[in-house]
PDB file of C-alpha atoms in Angstrom:
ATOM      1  CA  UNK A   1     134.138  90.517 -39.942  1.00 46.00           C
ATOM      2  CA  UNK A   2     133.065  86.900 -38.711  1.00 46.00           C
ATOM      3  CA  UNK A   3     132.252  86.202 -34.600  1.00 47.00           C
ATOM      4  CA  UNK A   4     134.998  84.140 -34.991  1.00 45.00           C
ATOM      5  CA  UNK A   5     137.530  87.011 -36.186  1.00 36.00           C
ATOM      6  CA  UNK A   6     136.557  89.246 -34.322  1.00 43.00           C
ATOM      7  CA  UNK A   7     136.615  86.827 -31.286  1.00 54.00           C
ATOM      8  CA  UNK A   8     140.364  85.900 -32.750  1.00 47.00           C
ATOM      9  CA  UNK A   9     141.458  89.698 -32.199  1.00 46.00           C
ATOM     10  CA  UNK A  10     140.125  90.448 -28.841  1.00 72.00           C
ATOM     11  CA  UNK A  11     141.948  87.321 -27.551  1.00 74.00           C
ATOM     12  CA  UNK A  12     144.800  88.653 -29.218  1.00 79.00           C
ATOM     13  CA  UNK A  13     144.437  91.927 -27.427  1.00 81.00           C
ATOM     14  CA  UNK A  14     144.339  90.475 -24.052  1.00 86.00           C
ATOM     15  CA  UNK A  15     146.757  88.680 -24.366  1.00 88.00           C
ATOM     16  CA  UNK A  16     148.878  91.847 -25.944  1.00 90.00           C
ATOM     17  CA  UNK A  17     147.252  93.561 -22.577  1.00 91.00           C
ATOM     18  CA  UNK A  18     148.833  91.031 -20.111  1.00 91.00           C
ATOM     19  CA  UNK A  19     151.720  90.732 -21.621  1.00 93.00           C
ATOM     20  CA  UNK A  20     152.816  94.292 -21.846  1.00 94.00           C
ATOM     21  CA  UNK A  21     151.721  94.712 -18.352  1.00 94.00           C
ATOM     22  CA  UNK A  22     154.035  91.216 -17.135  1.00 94.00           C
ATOM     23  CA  UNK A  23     157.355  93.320 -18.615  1.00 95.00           C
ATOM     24  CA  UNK A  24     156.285  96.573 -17.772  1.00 94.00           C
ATOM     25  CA  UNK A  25     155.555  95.238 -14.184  1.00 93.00           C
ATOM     26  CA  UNK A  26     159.482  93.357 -14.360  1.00 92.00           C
ATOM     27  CA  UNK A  27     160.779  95.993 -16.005  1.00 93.00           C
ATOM     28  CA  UNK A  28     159.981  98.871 -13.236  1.00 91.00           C
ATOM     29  CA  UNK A  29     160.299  96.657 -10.484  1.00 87.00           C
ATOM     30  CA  UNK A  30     164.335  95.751 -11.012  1.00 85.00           C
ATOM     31  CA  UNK A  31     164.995  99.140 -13.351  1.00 87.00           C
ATOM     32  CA  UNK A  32     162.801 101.965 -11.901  1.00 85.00           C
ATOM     33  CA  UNK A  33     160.531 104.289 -13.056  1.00 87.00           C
ATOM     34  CA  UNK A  34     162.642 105.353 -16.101  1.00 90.00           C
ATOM     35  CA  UNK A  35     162.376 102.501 -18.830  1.00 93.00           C
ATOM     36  CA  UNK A  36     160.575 104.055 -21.432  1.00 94.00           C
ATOM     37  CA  UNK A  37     157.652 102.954 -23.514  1.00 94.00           C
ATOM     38  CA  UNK A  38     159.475 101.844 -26.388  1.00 95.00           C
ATOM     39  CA  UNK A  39     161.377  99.143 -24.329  1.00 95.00           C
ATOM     40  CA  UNK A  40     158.592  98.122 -22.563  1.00 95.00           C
ATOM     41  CA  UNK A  41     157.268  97.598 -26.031  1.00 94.00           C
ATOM     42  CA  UNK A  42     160.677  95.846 -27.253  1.00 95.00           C
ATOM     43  CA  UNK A  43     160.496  93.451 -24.615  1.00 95.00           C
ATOM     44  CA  UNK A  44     157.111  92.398 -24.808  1.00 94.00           C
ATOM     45  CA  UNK A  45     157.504  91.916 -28.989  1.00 93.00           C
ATOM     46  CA  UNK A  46     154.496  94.299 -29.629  1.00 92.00           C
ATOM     47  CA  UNK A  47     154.758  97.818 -31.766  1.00 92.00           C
ATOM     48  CA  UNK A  48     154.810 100.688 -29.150  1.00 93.00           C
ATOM     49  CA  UNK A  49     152.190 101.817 -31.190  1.00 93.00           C
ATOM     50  CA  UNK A  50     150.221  98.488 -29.359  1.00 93.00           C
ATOM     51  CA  UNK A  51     151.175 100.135 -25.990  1.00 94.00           C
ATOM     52  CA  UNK A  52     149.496 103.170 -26.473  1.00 93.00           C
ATOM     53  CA  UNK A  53     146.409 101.525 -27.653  1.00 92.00           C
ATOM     54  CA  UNK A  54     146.320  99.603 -24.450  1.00 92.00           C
ATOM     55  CA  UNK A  55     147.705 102.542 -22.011  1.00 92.00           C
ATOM     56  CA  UNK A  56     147.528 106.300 -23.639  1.00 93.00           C
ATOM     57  CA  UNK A  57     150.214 107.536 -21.464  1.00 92.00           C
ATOM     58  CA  UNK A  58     153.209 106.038 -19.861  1.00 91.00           C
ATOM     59  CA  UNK A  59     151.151 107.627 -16.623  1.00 88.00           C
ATOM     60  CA  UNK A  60     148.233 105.261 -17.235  1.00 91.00           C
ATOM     61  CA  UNK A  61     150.353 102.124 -17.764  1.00 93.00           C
ATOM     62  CA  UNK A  62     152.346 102.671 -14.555  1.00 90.00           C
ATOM     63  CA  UNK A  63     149.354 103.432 -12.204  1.00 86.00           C
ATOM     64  CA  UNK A  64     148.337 100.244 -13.232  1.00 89.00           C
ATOM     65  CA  UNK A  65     151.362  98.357 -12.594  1.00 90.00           C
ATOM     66  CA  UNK A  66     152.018 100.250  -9.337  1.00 86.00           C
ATOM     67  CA  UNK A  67     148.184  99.518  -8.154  1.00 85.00           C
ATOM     68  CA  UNK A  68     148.703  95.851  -6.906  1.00 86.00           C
ATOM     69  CA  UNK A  69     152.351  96.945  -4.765  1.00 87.00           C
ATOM     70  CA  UNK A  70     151.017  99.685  -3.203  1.00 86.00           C
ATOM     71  CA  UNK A  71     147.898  98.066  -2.096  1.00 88.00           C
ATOM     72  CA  UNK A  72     149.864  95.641  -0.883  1.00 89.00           C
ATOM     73  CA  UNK A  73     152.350  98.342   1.100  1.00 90.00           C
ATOM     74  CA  UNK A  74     148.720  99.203   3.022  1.00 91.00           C
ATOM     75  CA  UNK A  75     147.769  95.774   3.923  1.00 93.00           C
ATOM     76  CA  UNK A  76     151.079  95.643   5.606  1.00 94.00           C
ATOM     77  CA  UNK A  77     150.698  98.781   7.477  1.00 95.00           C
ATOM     78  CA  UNK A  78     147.109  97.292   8.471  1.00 96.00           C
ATOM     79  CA  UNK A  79     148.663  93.791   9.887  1.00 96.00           C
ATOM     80  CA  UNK A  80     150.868  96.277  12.202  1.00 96.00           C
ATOM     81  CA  UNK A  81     147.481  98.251  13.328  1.00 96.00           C
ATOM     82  CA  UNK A  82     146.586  94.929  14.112  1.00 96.00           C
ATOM     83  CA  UNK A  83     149.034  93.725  16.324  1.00 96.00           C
ATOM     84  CA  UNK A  84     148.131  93.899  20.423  1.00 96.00           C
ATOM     85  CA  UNK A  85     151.196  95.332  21.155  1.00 97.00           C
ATOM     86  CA  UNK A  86     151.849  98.520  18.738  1.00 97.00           C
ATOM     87  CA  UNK A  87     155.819  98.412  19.206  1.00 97.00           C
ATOM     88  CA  UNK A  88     155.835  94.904  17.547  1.00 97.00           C
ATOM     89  CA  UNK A  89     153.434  96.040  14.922  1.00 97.00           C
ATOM     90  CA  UNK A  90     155.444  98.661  13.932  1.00 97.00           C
ATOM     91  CA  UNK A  91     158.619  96.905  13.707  1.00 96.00           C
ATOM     92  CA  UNK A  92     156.816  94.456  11.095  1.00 96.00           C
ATOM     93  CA  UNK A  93     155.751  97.022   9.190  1.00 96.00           C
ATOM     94  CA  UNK A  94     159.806  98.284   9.089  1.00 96.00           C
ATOM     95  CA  UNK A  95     160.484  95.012   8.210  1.00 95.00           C
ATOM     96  CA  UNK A  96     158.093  94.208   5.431  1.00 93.00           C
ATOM     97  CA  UNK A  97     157.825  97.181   3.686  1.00 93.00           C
ATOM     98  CA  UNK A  98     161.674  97.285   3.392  1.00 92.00           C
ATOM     99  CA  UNK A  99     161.981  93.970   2.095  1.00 91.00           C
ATOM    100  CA  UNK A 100     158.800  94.834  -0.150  1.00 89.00           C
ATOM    101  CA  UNK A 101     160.827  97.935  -1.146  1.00 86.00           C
ATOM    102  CA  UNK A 102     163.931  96.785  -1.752  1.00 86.00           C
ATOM    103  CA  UNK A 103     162.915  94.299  -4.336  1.00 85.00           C
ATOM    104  CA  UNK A 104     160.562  96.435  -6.371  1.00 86.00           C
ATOM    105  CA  UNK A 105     162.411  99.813  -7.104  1.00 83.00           C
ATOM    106  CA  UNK A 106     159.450 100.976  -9.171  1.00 81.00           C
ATOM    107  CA  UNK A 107     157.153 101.171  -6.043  1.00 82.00           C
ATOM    108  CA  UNK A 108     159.976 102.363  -4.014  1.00 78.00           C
ATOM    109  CA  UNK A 109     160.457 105.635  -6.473  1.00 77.00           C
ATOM    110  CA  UNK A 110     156.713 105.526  -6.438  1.00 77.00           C
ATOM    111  CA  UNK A 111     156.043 105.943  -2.459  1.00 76.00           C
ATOM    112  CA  UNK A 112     158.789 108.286  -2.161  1.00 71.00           C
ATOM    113  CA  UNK A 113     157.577 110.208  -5.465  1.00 69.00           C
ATOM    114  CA  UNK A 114     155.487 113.502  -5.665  1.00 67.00           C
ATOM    115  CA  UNK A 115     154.084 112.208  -8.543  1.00 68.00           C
ATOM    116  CA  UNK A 116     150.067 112.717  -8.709  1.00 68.00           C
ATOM    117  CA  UNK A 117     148.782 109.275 -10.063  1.00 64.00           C
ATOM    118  CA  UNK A 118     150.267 107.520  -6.782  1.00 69.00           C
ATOM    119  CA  UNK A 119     149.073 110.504  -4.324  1.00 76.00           C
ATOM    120  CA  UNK A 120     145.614 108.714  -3.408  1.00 78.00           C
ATOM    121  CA  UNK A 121     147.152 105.482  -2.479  1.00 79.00           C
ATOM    122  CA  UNK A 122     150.097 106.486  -1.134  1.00 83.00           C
ATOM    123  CA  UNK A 123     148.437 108.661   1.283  1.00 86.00           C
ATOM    124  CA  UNK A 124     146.222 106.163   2.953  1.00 88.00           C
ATOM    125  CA  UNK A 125     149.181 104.241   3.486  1.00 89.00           C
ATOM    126  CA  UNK A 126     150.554 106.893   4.977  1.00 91.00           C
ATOM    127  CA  UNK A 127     147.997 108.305   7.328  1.00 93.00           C
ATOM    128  CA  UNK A 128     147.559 104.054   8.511  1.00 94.00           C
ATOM    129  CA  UNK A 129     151.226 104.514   9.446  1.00 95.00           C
ATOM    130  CA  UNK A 130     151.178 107.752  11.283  1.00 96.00           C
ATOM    131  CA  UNK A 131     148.601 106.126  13.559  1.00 96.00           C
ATOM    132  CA  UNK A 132     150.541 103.212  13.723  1.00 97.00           C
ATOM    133  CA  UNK A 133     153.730 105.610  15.282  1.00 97.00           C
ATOM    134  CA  UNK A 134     151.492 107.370  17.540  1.00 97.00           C
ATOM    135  CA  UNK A 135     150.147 104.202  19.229  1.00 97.00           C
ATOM    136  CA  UNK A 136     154.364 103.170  19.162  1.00 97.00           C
ATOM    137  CA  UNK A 137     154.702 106.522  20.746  1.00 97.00           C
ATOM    138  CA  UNK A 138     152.306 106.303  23.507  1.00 96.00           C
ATOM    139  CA  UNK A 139     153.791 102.847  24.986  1.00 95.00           C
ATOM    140  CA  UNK A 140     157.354 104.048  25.372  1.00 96.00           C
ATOM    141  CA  UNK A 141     158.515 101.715  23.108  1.00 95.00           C
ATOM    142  CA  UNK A 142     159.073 104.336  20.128  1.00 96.00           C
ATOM    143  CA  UNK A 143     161.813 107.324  20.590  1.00 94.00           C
ATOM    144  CA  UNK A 144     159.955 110.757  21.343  1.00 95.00           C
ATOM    145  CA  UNK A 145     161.283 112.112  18.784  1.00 95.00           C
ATOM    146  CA  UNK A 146     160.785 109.635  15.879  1.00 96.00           C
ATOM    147  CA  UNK A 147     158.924 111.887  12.281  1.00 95.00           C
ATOM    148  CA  UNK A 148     157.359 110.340   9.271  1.00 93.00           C
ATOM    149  CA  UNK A 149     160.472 112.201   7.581  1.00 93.00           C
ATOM    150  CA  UNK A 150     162.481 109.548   9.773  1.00 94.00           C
ATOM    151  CA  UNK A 151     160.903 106.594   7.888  1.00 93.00           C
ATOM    152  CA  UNK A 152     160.791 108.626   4.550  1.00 89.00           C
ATOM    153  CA  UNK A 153     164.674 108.636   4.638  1.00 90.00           C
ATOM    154  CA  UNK A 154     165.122 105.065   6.027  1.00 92.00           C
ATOM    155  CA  UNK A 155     162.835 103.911   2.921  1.00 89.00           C
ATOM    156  CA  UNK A 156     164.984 105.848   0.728  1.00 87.00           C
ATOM    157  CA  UNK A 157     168.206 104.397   1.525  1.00 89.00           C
ATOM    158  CA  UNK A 158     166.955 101.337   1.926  1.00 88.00           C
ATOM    159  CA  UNK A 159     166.017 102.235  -2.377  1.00 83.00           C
ATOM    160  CA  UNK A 160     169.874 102.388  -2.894  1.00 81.00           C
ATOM    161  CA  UNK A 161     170.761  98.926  -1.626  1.00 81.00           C
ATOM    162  CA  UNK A 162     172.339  97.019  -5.071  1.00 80.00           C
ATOM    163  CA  UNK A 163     173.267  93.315  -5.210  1.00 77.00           C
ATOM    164  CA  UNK A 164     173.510  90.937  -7.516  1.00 77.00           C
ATOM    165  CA  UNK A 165     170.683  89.064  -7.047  1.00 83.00           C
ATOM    166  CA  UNK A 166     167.170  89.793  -5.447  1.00 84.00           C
ATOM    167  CA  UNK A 167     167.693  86.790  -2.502  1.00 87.00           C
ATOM    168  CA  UNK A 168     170.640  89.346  -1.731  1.00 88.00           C
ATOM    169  CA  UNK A 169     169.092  92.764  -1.794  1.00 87.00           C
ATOM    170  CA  UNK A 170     166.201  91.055   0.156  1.00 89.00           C
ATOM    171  CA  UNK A 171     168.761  89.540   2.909  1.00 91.00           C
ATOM    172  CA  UNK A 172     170.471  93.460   2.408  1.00 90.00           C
ATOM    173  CA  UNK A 173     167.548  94.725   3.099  1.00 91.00           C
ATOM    174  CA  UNK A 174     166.676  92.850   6.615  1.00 93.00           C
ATOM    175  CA  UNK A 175     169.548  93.444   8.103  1.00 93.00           C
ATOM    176  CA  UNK A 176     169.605  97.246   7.370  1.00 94.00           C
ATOM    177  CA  UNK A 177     165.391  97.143   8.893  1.00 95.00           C
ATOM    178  CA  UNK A 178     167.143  95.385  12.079  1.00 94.00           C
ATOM    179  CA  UNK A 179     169.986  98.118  12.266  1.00 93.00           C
ATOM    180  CA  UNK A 180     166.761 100.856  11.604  1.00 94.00           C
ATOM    181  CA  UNK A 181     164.324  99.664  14.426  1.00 95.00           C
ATOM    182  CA  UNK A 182     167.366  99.595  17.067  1.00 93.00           C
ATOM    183  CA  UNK A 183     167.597 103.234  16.448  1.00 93.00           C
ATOM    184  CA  UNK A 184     163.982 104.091  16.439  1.00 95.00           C
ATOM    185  CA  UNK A 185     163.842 102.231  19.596  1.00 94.00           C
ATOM    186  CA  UNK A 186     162.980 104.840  22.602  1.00 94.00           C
ATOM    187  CA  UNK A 187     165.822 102.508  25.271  1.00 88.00           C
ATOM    188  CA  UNK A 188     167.962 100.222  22.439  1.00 75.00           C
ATOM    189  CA  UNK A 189     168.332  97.096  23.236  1.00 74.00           C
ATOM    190  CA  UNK A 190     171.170  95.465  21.410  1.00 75.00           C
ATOM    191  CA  UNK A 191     170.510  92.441  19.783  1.00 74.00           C
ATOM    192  CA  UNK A 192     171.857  90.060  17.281  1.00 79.00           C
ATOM    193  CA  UNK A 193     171.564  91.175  13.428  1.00 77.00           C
ATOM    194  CA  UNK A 194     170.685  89.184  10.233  1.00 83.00           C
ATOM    195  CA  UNK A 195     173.553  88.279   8.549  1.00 81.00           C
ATOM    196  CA  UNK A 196     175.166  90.761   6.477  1.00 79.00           C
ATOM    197  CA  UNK A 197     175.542  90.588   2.653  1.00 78.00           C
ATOM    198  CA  UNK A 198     178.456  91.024   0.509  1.00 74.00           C
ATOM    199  CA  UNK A 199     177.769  93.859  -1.401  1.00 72.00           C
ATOM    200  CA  UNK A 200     181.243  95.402  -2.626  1.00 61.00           C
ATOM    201  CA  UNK A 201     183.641  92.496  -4.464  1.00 58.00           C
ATOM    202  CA  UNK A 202     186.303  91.248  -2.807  1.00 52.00           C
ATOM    203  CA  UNK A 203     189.674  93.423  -2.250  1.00 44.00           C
ATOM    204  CA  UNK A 204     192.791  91.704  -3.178  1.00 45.00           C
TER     205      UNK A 204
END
């Protein structure tokens, strides 16, 4: 085999590589978790046989898609830490991670997931936010009685919001954060909403 061949197919590869992770990464993010290998492979006009080569288990290929959301999910939680005033920190976080959420639903199911390969990174966003609600806790600002399992179940149905387009779900999305952080809020303070979204068709 000639440099140049063998140059040829390694190109080839990559570009196999990237392109199986660009659908696979589309793919989860508007479908779920669920699409299986052989569509992923469909879509991205390669042999399934190609996916495998490139990611030996449908486990491998989706830690690597998920990597990139999820470490963005903890630089989120760290811009709340960061904030002087831990109330307002923690209602970005609500904010951004919903939005985040909403229009990825593979990283949603991920987060929420017991599913080993996401434990590690999950986790450290997790323990970021638990500090993040006890220095909410301590200034009054954030109800007594506000659990992780609080924002667990928030993030969950914020999973099920379905529109027709992702401007939509994201709009969705900020409006059901707003309607969130008024109830987390130790005294709530009402206060104007985004606008809503049409999310049902229109009754006759």
């Amino acid at each position: 085999m000639t440099a140049e061949v063998s140059q040829k197919l390694r190109s080839d590869a990559r570009d196999n590589r990237a392109r199986i992770l660009a659908v696979a990464r589309a793919a989860f993010a508007a479908e779920g978790l669920d699409v299986p290998i052989r569509e992923i492979a469909r879509r991205a006009q390669v042999g399934a046989a190609t996916v495998y080569r490139h990611f030996p288990t449908k486990e491998a290929l989706l830690s690597e898609v998920i990597a990139e959301p999820m470490a963005l999910c903890s630089a989120v939680v760290e811009e709340g830490l960061a904030e002087a005033d831990p109330w307002r920190g923690f209602c970005l976080v609500i904010e951004r991670l919903m939005e985040v959420h909403a229009l990825d639903r593979g990283l949603s199911s991920a987060f929420t997931s017991r599913l080993p390969y996401f434990t590690a990174d999950r986790d450290r966003t997790i323990r970021l936010l638990l500090h993040l609600i006890r220095r909410a806790k301590e200034t009054g600002s954030l109800r007594a009685d506000f659990v992780l399992e609080d924002f667990i179940l928030a993030m969950m149905a914020n999973e099920g919001i379905r529109a027709e387009s992702t401007e939509q779900r994201a709009a969705a999305s900020r409006r059901f954060a707003a309607l969130m952080i008024q109830s987390f809020r130790a005294d709530p303070v009402p206060a104007p909403l985004p606008p809503a979204v049409r999310l049902l068709p229109t009754l006759r």
